[in-house]
Tab-separated table of C-alpha atoms in Angstrom:
chain	number	residue	atom	x	y	z
A	1	UNK	CA	59.230	28.332	277.058
A	2	UNK	CA	55.836	29.991	276.647
A	3	UNK	CA	57.471	33.326	275.963
A	4	UNK	CA	59.980	32.063	273.400
A	5	UNK	CA	57.372	30.250	271.364
A	6	UNK	CA	54.660	32.891	271.344
A	7	UNK	CA	56.200	36.332	271.422
A	8	UNK	CA	57.599	36.737	267.930
A	9	UNK	CA	54.583	35.396	266.046
A	10	UNK	CA	51.605	36.421	268.162
A	11	UNK	CA	52.681	39.882	269.229
A	12	UNK	CA	53.900	40.840	265.757
A	13	UNK	CA	50.617	39.681	264.217
A	14	UNK	CA	48.519	41.357	266.893
A	15	UNK	CA	50.311	44.701	266.940
A	16	UNK	CA	50.780	44.971	263.164
A	17	UNK	CA	47.059	44.374	262.753
A	18	UNK	CA	46.213	46.958	265.414
A	19	UNK	CA	48.391	49.521	263.682
A	20	UNK	CA	46.550	48.971	260.417
A	21	UNK	CA	43.155	49.693	261.971
A	22	UNK	CA	41.390	52.643	260.367
A	23	UNK	CA	39.796	53.863	263.612
A	24	UNK	CA	39.677	53.125	267.309
A	25	UNK	CA	36.817	51.400	269.095
A	26	UNK	CA	36.303	54.494	271.258
A	27	UNK	CA	35.279	58.022	270.316
A	28	UNK	CA	36.384	59.532	273.638
A	29	UNK	CA	39.428	61.708	273.035
A	30	UNK	CA	40.925	61.356	276.515
A	31	UNK	CA	40.623	57.574	276.356
A	32	UNK	CA	42.297	57.533	272.933
A	33	UNK	CA	45.104	59.803	274.181
A	34	UNK	CA	45.789	57.480	277.119
A	35	UNK	CA	45.702	54.452	274.822
A	36	UNK	CA	48.252	56.040	272.490
A	37	UNK	CA	50.468	56.845	275.478
A	38	UNK	CA	50.118	53.225	276.620
A	39	UNK	CA	51.073	51.940	273.193
A	40	UNK	CA	54.083	54.254	273.036
A	41	UNK	CA	55.306	53.027	276.434
A	42	UNK	CA	54.731	49.428	275.350
A	43	UNK	CA	56.917	49.883	272.283
A	44	UNK	CA	59.645	51.220	274.561
A	45	UNK	CA	59.368	48.176	276.827
A	46	UNK	CA	58.045	50.261	279.743
A	47	UNK	CA	55.250	47.863	280.593
A	48	UNK	CA	54.280	49.174	284.019
A	49	UNK	CA	53.807	52.683	282.666
A	50	UNK	CA	51.912	51.289	279.668
A	51	UNK	CA	49.490	49.462	281.949
A	52	UNK	CA	49.026	52.648	283.963
A	53	UNK	CA	47.869	54.542	280.869
A	54	UNK	CA	45.722	51.551	279.826
A	55	UNK	CA	43.984	51.688	283.195
A	56	UNK	CA	43.269	55.388	282.740
A	57	UNK	CA	41.834	54.743	279.280
A	58	UNK	CA	39.516	52.014	280.588
A	59	UNK	CA	38.298	54.218	283.433
A	60	UNK	CA	37.135	56.669	280.783
A	61	UNK	CA	35.737	54.017	278.425
A	62	UNK	CA	35.469	50.500	279.867
A	63	UNK	CA	34.483	49.108	276.450
A	64	UNK	CA	37.583	50.381	274.628
A	65	UNK	CA	38.450	47.088	272.938
A	66	UNK	CA	41.839	48.232	271.617
A	67	UNK	CA	43.074	48.662	275.173
A	68	UNK	CA	42.294	45.068	276.123
A	69	UNK	CA	44.177	43.847	273.060
A	70	UNK	CA	47.176	46.001	273.920
A	71	UNK	CA	47.075	44.740	277.503
A	72	UNK	CA	47.071	41.171	276.190
A	73	UNK	CA	50.261	41.908	274.249
A	74	UNK	CA	51.895	43.394	277.342
A	75	UNK	CA	51.001	40.333	279.398
A	76	UNK	CA	52.262	37.980	276.673
A	77	UNK	CA	55.574	39.845	276.803
A	78	UNK	CA	55.541	39.502	280.582
A	79	UNK	CA	54.685	35.771	280.453
A	80	UNK	CA	51.478	36.377	282.403
A	81	UNK	CA	49.321	33.940	280.469
A	82	UNK	CA	46.224	34.156	282.639
A	83	UNK	CA	45.920	37.931	282.350
A	84	UNK	CA	46.672	37.805	278.629
A	85	UNK	CA	43.823	35.327	278.165
A	86	UNK	CA	41.492	37.402	280.374
A	87	UNK	CA	42.073	40.535	278.276
A	88	UNK	CA	41.527	38.687	275.000
A	89	UNK	CA	38.318	37.128	276.305
A	90	UNK	CA	37.148	40.546	277.506
A	91	UNK	CA	37.709	42.061	274.057
A	92	UNK	CA	35.657	39.266	272.488
A	93	UNK	CA	32.911	39.746	275.088
A	94	UNK	CA	32.626	43.438	274.151
A	95	UNK	CA	32.737	42.919	270.380
A	96	UNK	CA	33.087	39.370	268.981
A	97	UNK	CA	33.850	40.635	265.469
A	98	UNK	CA	36.039	43.666	266.211
A	99	UNK	CA	39.341	41.887	265.665
A	100	UNK	CA	38.956	38.307	264.360
A	101	UNK	CA	42.603	37.350	264.856
A	102	UNK	CA	41.961	37.617	268.595
A	103	UNK	CA	40.441	34.129	268.409
A	104	UNK	CA	43.654	32.785	266.888
A	105	UNK	CA	45.847	34.441	269.515
A	106	UNK	CA	43.555	33.246	272.299
A	107	UNK	CA	43.567	29.693	270.961
A	108	UNK	CA	47.370	29.651	270.812
A	109	UNK	CA	47.608	30.827	274.425
A	110	UNK	CA	45.099	28.218	275.534
A	111	UNK	CA	47.161	25.513	273.831
A	112	UNK	CA	50.154	26.552	275.888
A	113	UNK	CA	47.992	26.219	279.009
A	114	UNK	CA	46.874	22.729	277.896
A	115	UNK	CA	43.302	23.972	277.466
A	116	UNK	CA	42.910	22.130	274.185
A	117	UNK	CA	39.107	21.976	273.985
A	118	UNK	CA	38.850	25.737	274.552
A	119	UNK	CA	41.557	26.276	271.940
A	120	UNK	CA	39.603	24.140	269.446
A	121	UNK	CA	36.561	26.353	269.971
A	122	UNK	CA	38.490	29.582	269.322
A	123	UNK	CA	40.514	28.251	266.397
A	124	UNK	CA	37.287	27.031	264.770
A	125	UNK	CA	35.628	30.397	265.312
A	126	UNK	CA	38.552	32.192	263.697
A	127	UNK	CA	38.292	30.070	260.552
A	128	UNK	CA	34.549	30.765	260.334
A	129	UNK	CA	34.753	34.557	260.601
A	130	UNK	CA	38.033	35.439	258.858
A	131	UNK	CA	38.737	33.979	255.412
A	132	UNK	CA	41.214	36.653	254.323
A	133	UNK	CA	44.540	35.594	255.832
A	134	UNK	CA	45.278	32.282	254.133
A	135	UNK	CA	48.671	31.902	255.817
A	136	UNK	CA	47.194	32.101	259.310
A	137	UNK	CA	44.230	29.911	258.340
A	138	UNK	CA	46.678	27.207	257.262
A	139	UNK	CA	48.504	27.521	260.589
A	140	UNK	CA	45.206	27.361	262.515
A	141	UNK	CA	44.191	24.162	260.733
A	142	UNK	CA	47.548	22.658	261.657
A	143	UNK	CA	47.081	23.629	265.307
A	144	UNK	CA	43.559	22.225	265.297
A	145	UNK	CA	45.001	18.836	264.360
A	146	UNK	CA	47.445	19.153	267.239
A	147	UNK	CA	44.609	20.002	269.629
A	148	UNK	CA	42.467	17.048	268.562
A	149	UNK	CA	45.485	14.786	268.950
A	150	UNK	CA	46.165	16.189	272.434
A	151	UNK	CA	42.548	15.721	273.540
A	152	UNK	CA	42.621	12.102	272.379
A	153	UNK	CA	46.051	11.480	273.954
A	154	UNK	CA	44.876	12.819	277.312
A	155	UNK	CA	41.805	10.595	277.221
A	156	UNK	CA	43.911	7.562	276.242
A	157	UNK	CA	47.247	7.871	278.090
A	158	UNK	CA	50.178	5.508	277.543
A	159	UNK	CA	53.082	4.754	279.865
A	160	UNK	CA	56.393	6.524	279.177
A	161	UNK	CA	59.521	7.358	281.136
A	162	UNK	CA	61.243	10.591	279.990
A	163	UNK	CA	64.911	10.819	280.997
A	164	UNK	CA	66.473	14.224	281.583
A	165	UNK	CA	69.533	14.743	279.359
A	166	UNK	CA	71.469	16.166	282.273
A	167	UNK	CA	73.551	19.223	283.102
A	168	UNK	CA	75.712	19.047	279.993
A	169	UNK	CA	72.627	19.872	277.928
A	170	UNK	CA	70.057	21.416	280.254
A	171	UNK	CA	70.448	24.607	282.301
A	172	UNK	CA	68.226	27.010	284.223
A	173	UNK	CA	67.465	28.617	280.848
A	174	UNK	CA	65.025	27.131	278.326
A	175	UNK	CA	66.264	24.430	275.937
A	176	UNK	CA	63.979	23.175	273.161
A	177	UNK	CA	63.502	22.229	269.460
A	178	UNK	CA	66.242	19.545	269.273
A	179	UNK	CA	67.601	17.716	266.227
A	180	UNK	CA	69.950	14.707	266.177
A	181	UNK	CA	71.960	12.813	263.563
A	182	UNK	CA	71.051	9.268	262.573
A	183	UNK	CA	74.182	7.856	264.270
A	184	UNK	CA	73.128	9.484	267.567
A	185	UNK	CA	76.443	11.358	267.632
A	186	UNK	CA	75.602	15.042	267.049
A	187	UNK	CA	72.869	16.943	268.870
A	188	UNK	CA	71.737	20.531	268.225
A	189	UNK	CA	69.030	22.555	269.962
A	190	UNK	CA	67.805	26.042	270.855
A	191	UNK	CA	68.694	27.837	274.065
A	192	UNK	CA	66.768	30.970	275.051
A	193	UNK	CA	69.444	33.478	276.050
A	194	UNK	CA	68.876	36.629	278.148
A	195	UNK	CA	68.906	39.756	276.016
A	196	UNK	CA	68.168	43.460	276.449
A	197	UNK	CA	65.523	43.517	273.716
A	198	UNK	CA	61.872	44.103	274.599
A	199	UNK	CA	61.238	40.368	274.933
A	200	UNK	CA	64.121	39.877	277.352
A	201	UNK	CA	65.556	36.926	275.406
A	202	UNK	CA	66.913	35.749	272.079
A	203	UNK	CA	67.254	32.254	270.596
A	204	UNK	CA	70.643	30.725	269.695
A	205	UNK	CA	71.863	27.299	268.592
A	206	UNK	CA	73.867	25.108	270.955
A	207	UNK	CA	75.351	21.717	270.070
A	208	UNK	CA	76.862	18.668	271.740
A	209	UNK	CA	78.737	15.548	270.602
A	210	UNK	CA	78.633	12.071	272.084
A	211	UNK	CA	81.653	11.091	274.189
A	212	UNK	CA	81.297	7.371	274.753
A	213	UNK	CA	77.808	6.946	276.173
A	214	UNK	CA	77.471	10.537	277.450
A	215	UNK	CA	76.787	13.870	275.789
A	216	UNK	CA	79.611	16.403	276.109
A	217	UNK	CA	78.950	19.861	277.519
A	218	UNK	CA	76.882	21.844	275.004
A	219	UNK	CA	78.580	24.764	273.277
A	220	UNK	CA	77.444	27.880	271.422
A	221	UNK	CA	77.926	27.143	267.706
A	222	UNK	CA	78.651	30.860	267.247
A	223	UNK	CA	79.065	32.850	264.066
A	224	UNK	CA	78.154	32.921	261.259
A	225	UNK	CA	74.859	31.300	262.366
A	226	UNK	CA	74.136	32.792	265.789
A	227	UNK	CA	73.564	36.543	265.901
A	228	UNK	CA	71.869	38.994	268.266
A	229	UNK	CA	68.607	38.107	266.495
A	230	UNK	CA	66.608	34.855	266.675
A	231	UNK	CA	67.725	31.617	265.017
A	232	UNK	CA	65.982	28.270	265.460
A	233	UNK	CA	63.976	25.303	264.161
A	234	UNK	CA	66.884	23.210	262.877
A	235	UNK	CA	66.441	20.339	260.426
A	236	UNK	CA	69.579	18.203	260.058
A	237	UNK	CA	70.594	15.850	257.276
A	238	UNK	CA	71.222	12.258	258.422
A	239	UNK	CA	74.979	12.829	258.665
A	240	UNK	CA	74.612	16.289	260.268
A	241	UNK	CA	76.569	18.012	257.491
A	242	UNK	CA	73.631	20.025	256.147
A	243	UNK	CA	71.253	22.094	258.262
A	244	UNK	CA	68.210	24.119	257.306
A	245	UNK	CA	67.097	26.611	259.931
A	246	UNK	CA	64.922	29.656	260.456
A	247	UNK	CA	66.134	33.212	261.068
A	248	UNK	CA	63.833	36.155	261.723
A	249	UNK	CA	64.065	39.893	261.252
A	250	UNK	CA	63.698	42.273	264.172
A	251	UNK	CA	62.339	45.817	264.213
A	252	UNK	CA	65.401	46.887	262.184
A	253	UNK	CA	65.028	44.146	259.584
A	254	UNK	CA	67.680	41.562	258.668
A	255	UNK	CA	71.449	42.062	259.114
A	256	UNK	CA	73.271	43.179	255.958
A	257	UNK	CA	75.123	39.888	255.552
A	258	UNK	CA	71.942	37.807	255.880
A	259	UNK	CA	69.248	39.228	253.560
A	260	UNK	CA	65.675	38.029	253.975
A	261	UNK	CA	62.365	38.244	252.139
A	262	UNK	CA	59.757	38.082	254.905
A	263	UNK	CA	59.405	38.269	258.684
A	264	UNK	CA	61.103	34.845	259.013
A	265	UNK	CA	62.989	32.943	256.294
A	266	UNK	CA	64.570	29.522	255.794
A	267	UNK	CA	68.369	29.287	255.324
A	268	UNK	CA	70.838	26.452	254.753
A	269	UNK	CA	74.411	25.892	255.979
A	270	UNK	CA	77.066	23.184	255.662
A	271	UNK	CA	79.194	21.828	258.540
A	272	UNK	CA	82.836	20.753	258.622
A	273	UNK	CA	83.766	19.645	262.130
A	274	UNK	CA	82.488	22.418	264.374
A	275	UNK	CA	82.628	25.079	261.658
A	276	UNK	CA	79.528	26.101	259.708
A	277	UNK	CA	79.400	27.873	256.355
A	278	UNK	CA	77.818	31.258	255.829
A	279	UNK	CA	73.982	30.957	255.847
A	280	UNK	CA	72.352	31.087	252.430
A	281	UNK	CA	68.733	32.103	251.918
A	282	UNK	CA	66.703	29.372	250.199
A	283	UNK	CA	65.263	32.008	247.871
A	284	UNK	CA	61.854	33.050	246.603
A	285	UNK	CA	60.851	29.559	245.449
A	286	UNK	CA	60.701	28.615	249.147
A	287	UNK	CA	60.558	31.851	251.128
A	288	UNK	CA	57.853	34.477	250.805
A	289	UNK	CA	57.121	37.983	252.056
A	290	UNK	CA	55.306	36.344	254.989
A	291	UNK	CA	56.414	34.058	257.814
A	292	UNK	CA	58.236	30.899	256.715
A	293	UNK	CA	59.418	28.300	259.218
A	294	UNK	CA	59.553	24.590	259.932
């Protein structure tokens, strides 16, 4: 689940910011050459080779901050949280102000590791030193509230008894972000499906209907909603006839039949039985050129 939640947002923010940098943190040509080779391999999904070039760059210049940030992205892709965190912390140790968004990325990773107090520290630092990206600042403030809630909840636990929804819903893959109708009869959620993209997965909607007291075997809701890109974050009307969801562009943009304004946009669809209408973008009064989601 770590990978599905973090990859699209964190890596896109991190890499797009790195690409916009005016100069590298090193002035050693051989180190820069190896870094650029590492980045090229990373973009191709050849992570082992990328890390090999990163290692060569760091042997030439052990304080080459860009390399640690690139390594963090590789380890996020590879779901190696501990090494991703180590590389981000190392970049901050070398230069605390080189790349302020590092604190945001680090805080998000620490949240996923349940290290809420450490996440609070890094989120707070990000807000103090970077006042330029209002969209991310708003997201950080939201996550800070979540962290404070988590810290309090851990200190003051309550009894609960979660019940697994069973094999008709759950599989060996990741299932998450559910929504259910008010009559408890229609259930929709995200399943992370294996894919040959650089993340190794994509997100699709699956649904189930109640049969007596049991949920029927979940099914792929299919086209026109599910594509070979990511769809998720469903919000259902009470009767389950209207759904608002999020769809994101990939490196090639949006598909021709589903235009978008930003990196992720909100869409709406209507349901009749098991058939959904063609997704419609909610438009510029809701969506922006940035990242819009639930």
